[in-house]
mmCIF file of C-alpha atoms in Angstrom:
data_model
loop_
_atom_site.group_PDB
_atom_site.id
_atom_site.type_symbol
_atom_site.label_atom_id
_atom_site.label_comp_id
_atom_site.label_asym_id
_atom_site.label_seq_id
_atom_site.Cartn_x
_atom_site.Cartn_y
_atom_site.Cartn_z
ATOM 1 C CA UNK A 1 59.047 64.979 77.981
ATOM 2 C CA UNK A 2 62.217 63.139 76.956
ATOM 3 C CA UNK A 3 63.275 65.956 74.631
ATOM 4 C CA UNK A 4 62.770 68.588 77.324
ATOM 5 C CA UNK A 5 64.802 66.634 79.880
ATOM 6 C CA UNK A 6 67.536 65.863 77.350
ATOM 7 C CA UNK A 7 67.794 69.587 76.613
ATOM 8 C CA UNK A 8 68.129 70.456 80.292
ATOM 9 C CA UNK A 9 70.588 67.665 81.042
ATOM 10 C CA UNK A 10 72.660 68.540 77.972
ATOM 11 C CA UNK A 11 73.063 72.255 78.723
ATOM 12 C CA UNK A 12 74.507 73.246 82.082
ATOM 13 C CA UNK A 13 73.288 76.857 81.868
ATOM 14 C CA UNK A 14 69.707 75.674 81.338
ATOM 15 C CA UNK A 15 70.009 72.936 83.956
ATOM 16 C CA UNK A 16 71.053 75.466 86.614
ATOM 17 C CA UNK A 17 68.303 77.952 85.716
ATOM 18 C CA UNK A 18 65.309 77.794 88.081
ATOM 19 C CA UNK A 19 63.035 79.429 85.511
ATOM 20 C CA UNK A 20 63.645 76.615 83.040
ATOM 21 C CA UNK A 21 62.497 74.113 85.645
ATOM 22 C CA UNK A 22 59.494 76.225 86.620
ATOM 23 C CA UNK A 23 58.500 76.421 82.930
ATOM 24 C CA UNK A 24 58.742 72.630 82.642
ATOM 25 C CA UNK A 25 56.665 72.066 85.773
ATOM 26 C CA UNK A 26 54.069 74.599 84.629
ATOM 27 C CA UNK A 27 53.851 72.936 81.212
ATOM 28 C CA UNK A 28 53.178 69.465 82.610
ATOM 29 C CA UNK A 29 50.667 70.871 85.076
ATOM 30 C CA UNK A 30 48.654 72.392 82.218
ATOM 31 C CA UNK A 31 46.132 71.255 79.653
ATOM 32 C CA UNK A 32 47.494 70.223 76.220
ATOM 33 C CA UNK A 33 44.863 72.563 74.744
ATOM 34 C CA UNK A 34 45.766 76.265 74.812
ATOM 35 C CA UNK A 35 43.366 79.063 75.649
ATOM 36 C CA UNK A 36 42.102 81.241 72.782
ATOM 37 C CA UNK A 37 44.686 83.818 73.816
ATOM 38 C CA UNK A 38 47.420 81.228 73.306
ATOM 39 C CA UNK A 39 48.169 80.940 77.030
ATOM 40 C CA UNK A 40 48.417 77.704 78.958
ATOM 41 C CA UNK A 41 45.410 76.491 80.923
ATOM 42 C CA UNK A 42 46.698 75.261 84.264
ATOM 43 C CA UNK A 43 45.066 72.152 85.676
ATOM 44 C CA UNK A 44 44.322 70.991 89.194
ATOM 45 C CA UNK A 45 45.175 67.304 88.941
ATOM 46 C CA UNK A 46 43.618 64.788 91.281
ATOM 47 C CA UNK A 47 46.140 63.459 93.788
ATOM 48 C CA UNK A 48 47.251 59.962 92.818
ATOM 49 C CA UNK A 49 47.595 57.062 95.226
ATOM 50 C CA UNK A 50 50.719 56.780 97.327
ATOM 51 C CA UNK A 51 51.567 53.450 95.670
ATOM 52 C CA UNK A 52 51.397 55.042 92.209
ATOM 53 C CA UNK A 53 53.608 57.936 93.329
ATOM 54 C CA UNK A 54 56.117 55.459 94.738
ATOM 55 C CA UNK A 55 56.239 53.524 91.455
ATOM 56 C CA UNK A 56 56.707 56.682 89.393
ATOM 57 C CA UNK A 57 59.411 58.082 91.662
ATOM 58 C CA UNK A 58 61.289 54.785 91.593
ATOM 59 C CA UNK A 59 61.052 54.707 87.791
ATOM 60 C CA UNK A 60 62.067 58.387 87.656
ATOM 61 C CA UNK A 61 65.310 57.686 89.504
ATOM 62 C CA UNK A 62 66.205 55.055 86.880
ATOM 63 C CA UNK A 63 65.210 57.372 84.000
ATOM 64 C CA UNK A 64 67.288 60.267 85.324
ATOM 65 C CA UNK A 65 70.265 58.002 85.890
ATOM 66 C CA UNK A 66 69.980 56.780 82.301
ATOM 67 C CA UNK A 67 69.791 60.349 81.049
ATOM 68 C CA UNK A 68 72.924 61.325 82.942
ATOM 69 C CA UNK A 69 74.907 58.347 81.678
ATOM 70 C CA UNK A 70 73.657 57.985 78.113
ATOM 71 C CA UNK A 71 71.829 61.190 77.246
ATOM 72 C CA UNK A 72 68.648 59.254 76.479
ATOM 73 C CA UNK A 73 66.091 57.217 78.369
ATOM 74 C CA UNK A 74 63.018 55.070 77.914
ATOM 75 C CA UNK A 75 59.774 55.919 79.692
ATOM 76 C CA UNK A 76 57.795 52.875 80.896
ATOM 77 C CA UNK A 77 54.588 52.819 78.857
ATOM 78 C CA UNK A 78 52.399 51.510 81.676
ATOM 79 C CA UNK A 79 53.187 54.571 83.798
ATOM 80 C CA UNK A 80 53.742 57.412 81.350
ATOM 81 C CA UNK A 81 51.324 56.561 78.541
ATOM 82 C CA UNK A 82 48.413 55.274 80.612
ATOM 83 C CA UNK A 83 45.385 57.109 82.038
ATOM 84 C CA UNK A 84 47.626 58.836 84.612
ATOM 85 C CA UNK A 85 50.314 59.764 82.117
ATOM 86 C CA UNK A 86 50.104 63.501 82.779
ATOM 87 C CA UNK A 87 50.406 62.985 86.541
ATOM 88 C CA UNK A 88 53.350 60.614 85.986
ATOM 89 C CA UNK A 89 55.156 63.156 83.801
ATOM 90 C CA UNK A 90 54.624 65.878 86.391
ATOM 91 C CA UNK A 91 56.073 63.594 89.081
ATOM 92 C CA UNK A 92 59.061 62.836 86.842
ATOM 93 C CA UNK A 93 59.661 66.576 86.381
ATOM 94 C CA UNK A 94 59.325 67.049 90.123
ATOM 95 C CA UNK A 95 61.900 64.366 90.872
ATOM 96 C CA UNK A 96 64.292 65.836 88.297
ATOM 97 C CA UNK A 97 63.846 69.330 89.787
ATOM 98 C CA UNK A 98 64.515 67.989 93.284
ATOM 99 C CA UNK A 99 67.681 66.281 92.075
ATOM 100 C CA UNK A 100 68.834 69.480 90.374
ATOM 101 C CA UNK A 101 68.170 71.472 93.528
ATOM 102 C CA UNK A 102 70.284 69.154 95.654
ATOM 103 C CA UNK A 103 73.242 69.030 93.258
ATOM 104 C CA UNK A 104 73.219 72.587 91.881
ATOM 105 C CA UNK A 105 72.046 74.582 94.886
ATOM 106 C CA UNK A 106 75.116 76.877 95.063
ATOM 107 C CA UNK A 107 74.249 78.169 91.568
ATOM 108 C CA UNK A 108 70.641 79.059 92.344
ATOM 109 C CA UNK A 109 69.518 82.537 93.385
ATOM 110 C CA UNK A 110 65.797 81.888 93.924
ATOM 111 C CA UNK A 111 63.357 79.032 94.473
ATOM 112 C CA UNK A 112 60.088 80.944 94.360
ATOM 113 C CA UNK A 113 59.557 80.312 90.633
ATOM 114 C CA UNK A 114 59.838 76.557 91.141
ATOM 115 C CA UNK A 115 57.510 76.494 94.153
ATOM 116 C CA UNK A 116 54.870 78.628 92.423
ATOM 117 C CA UNK A 117 55.065 76.480 89.274
ATOM 118 C CA UNK A 118 53.158 73.695 91.051
ATOM 119 C CA UNK A 119 50.097 75.941 91.128
ATOM 120 C CA UNK A 120 47.157 74.305 92.882
ATOM 121 C CA UNK A 121 48.731 70.843 92.578
ATOM 122 C CA UNK A 122 49.883 71.022 96.177
ATOM 123 C CA UNK A 123 50.074 67.235 96.468
ATOM 124 C CA UNK A 124 52.943 67.355 93.970
ATOM 125 C CA UNK A 125 54.584 70.217 95.879
ATOM 126 C CA UNK A 126 54.360 67.969 98.936
ATOM 127 C CA UNK A 127 56.261 65.230 97.071
ATOM 128 C CA UNK A 128 58.909 67.786 96.073
ATOM 129 C CA UNK A 129 59.365 69.221 99.571
ATOM 130 C CA UNK A 130 59.386 65.815 101.246
ATOM 131 C CA UNK A 131 62.188 64.770 98.913
ATOM 132 C CA UNK A 132 64.175 67.932 99.632
ATOM 133 C CA UNK A 133 63.645 67.610 103.398
ATOM 134 C CA UNK A 134 65.535 64.294 103.405
ATOM 135 C CA UNK A 135 68.720 65.909 102.046
ATOM 136 C CA UNK A 136 71.385 68.118 103.698
ATOM 137 C CA UNK A 137 70.306 70.924 101.341
ATOM 138 C CA UNK A 138 67.136 71.551 103.361
ATOM 139 C CA UNK A 139 68.799 74.188 105.564
ATOM 140 C CA UNK A 140 70.005 76.204 102.568
ATOM 141 C CA UNK A 141 66.598 75.774 100.946
ATOM 142 C CA UNK A 142 64.808 77.283 103.964
ATOM 143 C CA UNK A 143 67.255 80.190 103.946
ATOM 144 C CA UNK A 144 66.678 80.849 100.253
ATOM 145 C CA UNK A 145 62.897 80.701 100.648
ATOM 146 C CA UNK A 146 63.186 83.196 103.497
ATOM 147 C CA UNK A 147 65.133 85.563 101.219
ATOM 148 C CA UNK A 148 62.584 85.048 98.443
ATOM 149 C CA UNK A 149 59.772 86.046 100.792
ATOM 150 C CA UNK A 150 61.682 89.179 101.704
ATOM 151 C CA UNK A 151 62.685 90.296 98.205
ATOM 152 C CA UNK A 152 59.720 88.976 96.197
ATOM 153 C CA UNK A 153 56.883 89.248 98.684
ATOM 154 C CA UNK A 154 54.772 91.464 96.425
ATOM 155 C CA UNK A 155 54.918 88.858 93.670
ATOM 156 C CA UNK A 156 53.587 86.285 96.103
ATOM 157 C CA UNK A 157 50.912 88.608 97.485
ATOM 158 C CA UNK A 158 49.653 89.389 93.967
ATOM 159 C CA UNK A 159 49.467 85.696 93.161
ATOM 160 C CA UNK A 160 47.553 84.987 96.376
ATOM 161 C CA UNK A 161 45.065 87.663 95.352
ATOM 162 C CA UNK A 162 44.400 85.608 92.195
ATOM 163 C CA UNK A 163 44.422 82.143 93.769
ATOM 164 C CA UNK A 164 42.361 83.153 96.779
ATOM 165 C CA UNK A 165 41.928 81.961 100.377
ATOM 166 C CA UNK A 166 41.274 78.288 99.560
ATOM 167 C CA UNK A 167 44.711 77.941 97.961
ATOM 168 C CA UNK A 168 46.489 79.872 100.722
ATOM 169 C CA UNK A 169 44.727 77.880 103.420
ATOM 170 C CA UNK A 170 45.645 74.572 101.766
ATOM 171 C CA UNK A 171 49.251 75.737 101.408
ATOM 172 C CA UNK A 172 49.483 76.680 105.074
ATOM 173 C CA UNK A 173 47.937 73.379 106.162
ATOM 174 C CA UNK A 174 50.400 71.510 103.955
ATOM 175 C CA UNK A 175 53.478 73.278 105.302
ATOM 176 C CA UNK A 176 52.469 73.367 108.959
ATOM 177 C CA UNK A 177 51.329 69.747 108.765
ATOM 178 C CA UNK A 178 54.801 68.426 107.897
ATOM 179 C CA UNK A 179 56.665 66.507 110.558
ATOM 180 C CA UNK A 180 59.808 68.359 109.506
ATOM 181 C CA UNK A 181 60.388 71.401 111.708
ATOM 182 C CA UNK A 182 62.280 73.005 108.827
ATOM 183 C CA UNK A 183 59.238 72.827 106.535
ATOM 184 C CA UNK A 184 56.982 74.033 109.337
ATOM 185 C CA UNK A 185 59.245 77.091 109.401
ATOM 186 C CA UNK A 186 58.211 77.945 105.827
ATOM 187 C CA UNK A 187 54.559 77.904 106.911
ATOM 188 C CA UNK A 188 55.359 80.214 109.817
ATOM 189 C CA UNK A 189 57.161 82.609 107.447
ATOM 190 C CA UNK A 190 54.046 82.757 105.277
ATOM 191 C CA UNK A 191 51.820 83.563 108.256
ATOM 192 C CA UNK A 192 54.134 86.418 109.199
ATOM 193 C CA UNK A 193 54.050 87.712 105.635
ATOM 194 C CA UNK A 194 50.249 87.855 105.741
ATOM 195 C CA UNK A 195 50.081 89.523 109.147
ATOM 196 C CA UNK A 196 52.615 92.146 108.066
ATOM 197 C CA UNK A 197 50.695 92.875 104.837
ATOM 198 C CA UNK A 198 47.052 92.676 105.896
ATOM 199 C CA UNK A 199 46.051 95.583 103.683
ATOM 200 C CA UNK A 200 47.049 93.531 100.636
ATOM 201 C CA UNK A 201 45.211 90.406 101.781
ATOM 202 C CA UNK A 202 41.516 91.363 101.646
ATOM 203 C CA UNK A 203 40.692 87.703 100.991
ATOM 204 C CA UNK A 204 42.228 86.670 104.315
ATOM 205 C CA UNK A 205 38.951 87.037 106.211
ATOM 206 C CA UNK A 206 37.707 84.025 104.209
ATOM 207 C CA UNK A 207 40.479 81.685 105.380
ATOM 208 C CA UNK A 208 39.283 78.418 106.911
ATOM 209 C CA UNK A 209 40.468 79.094 110.449
ATOM 210 C CA UNK A 210 38.939 75.865 111.764
ATOM 211 C CA UNK A 211 41.484 73.795 109.819
ATOM 212 C CA UNK A 212 44.322 76.001 111.013
ATOM 213 C CA UNK A 213 43.108 75.732 114.609
ATOM 214 C CA UNK A 214 43.127 71.940 114.266
ATOM 215 C CA UNK A 215 46.848 72.104 113.433
ATOM 216 C CA UNK A 216 47.512 73.516 116.899
ATOM 217 C CA UNK A 217 46.803 70.082 118.358
ATOM 218 C CA UNK A 218 49.508 68.490 116.222
ATOM 219 C CA UNK A 219 53.173 68.038 117.076
ATOM 220 C CA UNK A 220 54.332 71.531 116.141
ATOM 221 C CA UNK A 221 57.646 72.936 117.302
ATOM 222 C CA UNK A 222 56.826 75.119 120.386
ATOM 223 C CA UNK A 223 57.814 78.459 118.783
ATOM 224 C CA UNK A 224 55.835 77.502 115.674
ATOM 225 C CA UNK A 225 52.849 76.592 117.831
ATOM 226 C CA UNK A 226 52.912 80.038 119.431
ATOM 227 C CA UNK A 227 53.193 81.749 116.056
ATOM 228 C CA UNK A 228 50.277 79.747 114.635
ATOM 229 C CA UNK A 229 48.137 80.555 117.662
ATOM 230 C CA UNK A 230 48.912 84.257 117.259
ATOM 231 C CA UNK A 231 48.135 84.033 113.543
ATOM 232 C CA UNK A 232 44.773 82.313 114.080
ATOM 233 C CA UNK A 233 43.904 84.860 116.745
ATOM 234 C CA UNK A 234 44.866 87.728 114.434
ATOM 235 C CA UNK A 235 42.747 86.524 111.574
ATOM 236 C CA UNK A 236 39.874 85.690 113.862
ATOM 237 C CA UNK A 237 39.990 89.366 114.833
ATOM 238 C CA UNK A 238 40.114 90.270 111.145
ATOM 239 C CA UNK A 239 36.796 88.510 110.579
ATOM 240 C CA UNK A 240 35.337 90.307 113.581
ATOM 241 C CA UNK A 241 36.653 93.597 112.186
ATOM 242 C CA UNK A 242 35.025 92.944 108.833
ATOM 243 C CA UNK A 243 31.674 92.308 110.499
ATOM 244 C CA UNK A 244 32.076 95.273 112.841
ATOM 245 C CA UNK A 245 32.921 97.584 109.930
ATOM 246 C CA UNK A 246 29.567 96.762 108.391
ATOM 247 C CA UNK A 247 27.797 97.571 111.654
ATOM 248 C CA UNK A 248 29.776 100.719 112.488
ATOM 249 C CA UNK A 249 31.186 99.274 115.711
ATOM 250 C CA UNK A 250 34.499 99.702 117.493
ATOM 251 C CA UNK A 251 36.688 96.713 116.648
ATOM 252 C CA UNK A 252 40.165 95.428 117.424
ATOM 253 C CA UNK A 253 42.397 95.303 114.341
ATOM 254 C CA UNK A 254 45.520 93.072 114.102
ATOM 255 C CA UNK A 255 48.797 94.690 113.129
ATOM 256 C CA UNK A 256 52.560 94.288 113.611
ATOM 257 C CA UNK A 257 54.700 96.386 115.900
ATOM 258 C CA UNK A 258 58.423 96.019 116.393
ATOM 259 C CA UNK A 259 59.544 92.479 117.122
ATOM 260 C CA UNK A 260 56.092 91.350 118.291
ATOM 261 C CA UNK A 261 54.377 89.072 115.788
ATOM 262 C CA UNK A 262 50.865 90.423 116.402
ATOM 263 C CA UNK A 263 49.282 93.168 118.498
ATOM 264 C CA UNK A 264 45.793 94.663 118.319
ATOM 265 C CA UNK A 265 44.732 98.291 118.044
ATOM 266 C CA UNK A 266 41.219 99.601 118.610
ATOM 267 C CA UNK A 267 39.621 101.497 115.721
ATOM 268 C CA UNK A 268 36.145 102.837 115.163
ATOM 269 C CA UNK A 269 34.553 102.039 111.821
ATOM 270 C CA UNK A 270 32.550 104.822 110.162
ATOM 271 C CA UNK A 271 28.803 104.354 110.382
#
């Protein structure tokens, strides 16, 4: 861990490269034992307690400061070499990536690699986004994510096909559950991406709509509330369409048209 951070802090080109940070985050979110093919085995780490996260993040700030000033740092043994050492290292990487994002944002061209590097460890992504949301860079971050979703949407859709509806549902609940309106916006952008690309989301009919419906009772920004309601309605219709297709019935299918987020067209499924 120390060697990797020293390398990044000592080389400006590497430090400003989002793929270097995504590789580091992926590494510390993976098993130390490789697959037979030589590939990393990503892990889904159990979320640690809030008090542990707070301790690690506080220690991380001191470690990163030491690295900047002296090019070396000491990792507290009780945090980084204990039973939660892997989780602590991933949090340290996350804090370092957040700091890089805030200071080097003008040099970055994409954030998607960093966001996807967290994999199914969405509790760590939450720590990362909460940290970013408290900085002035949040507005530029939302803009860059929006561009990523436009230019790299097929990359994201392919990954969702692999990770499945449980991951996507958890991600949506995470983003739309933030108090920050800016982070809620990211969740809304993802719902639009799915609605606009239904043919590439065959897993979408398995989304847990009950959890998404529950979010409608939270303090969402009014436009976001309307978008979420339209999204839940659309995917409720998708489930109905899937059932109707099996029974050869006429069903209403959600699609996009013009500037409207969701409309429905009537189709007849072959018997």
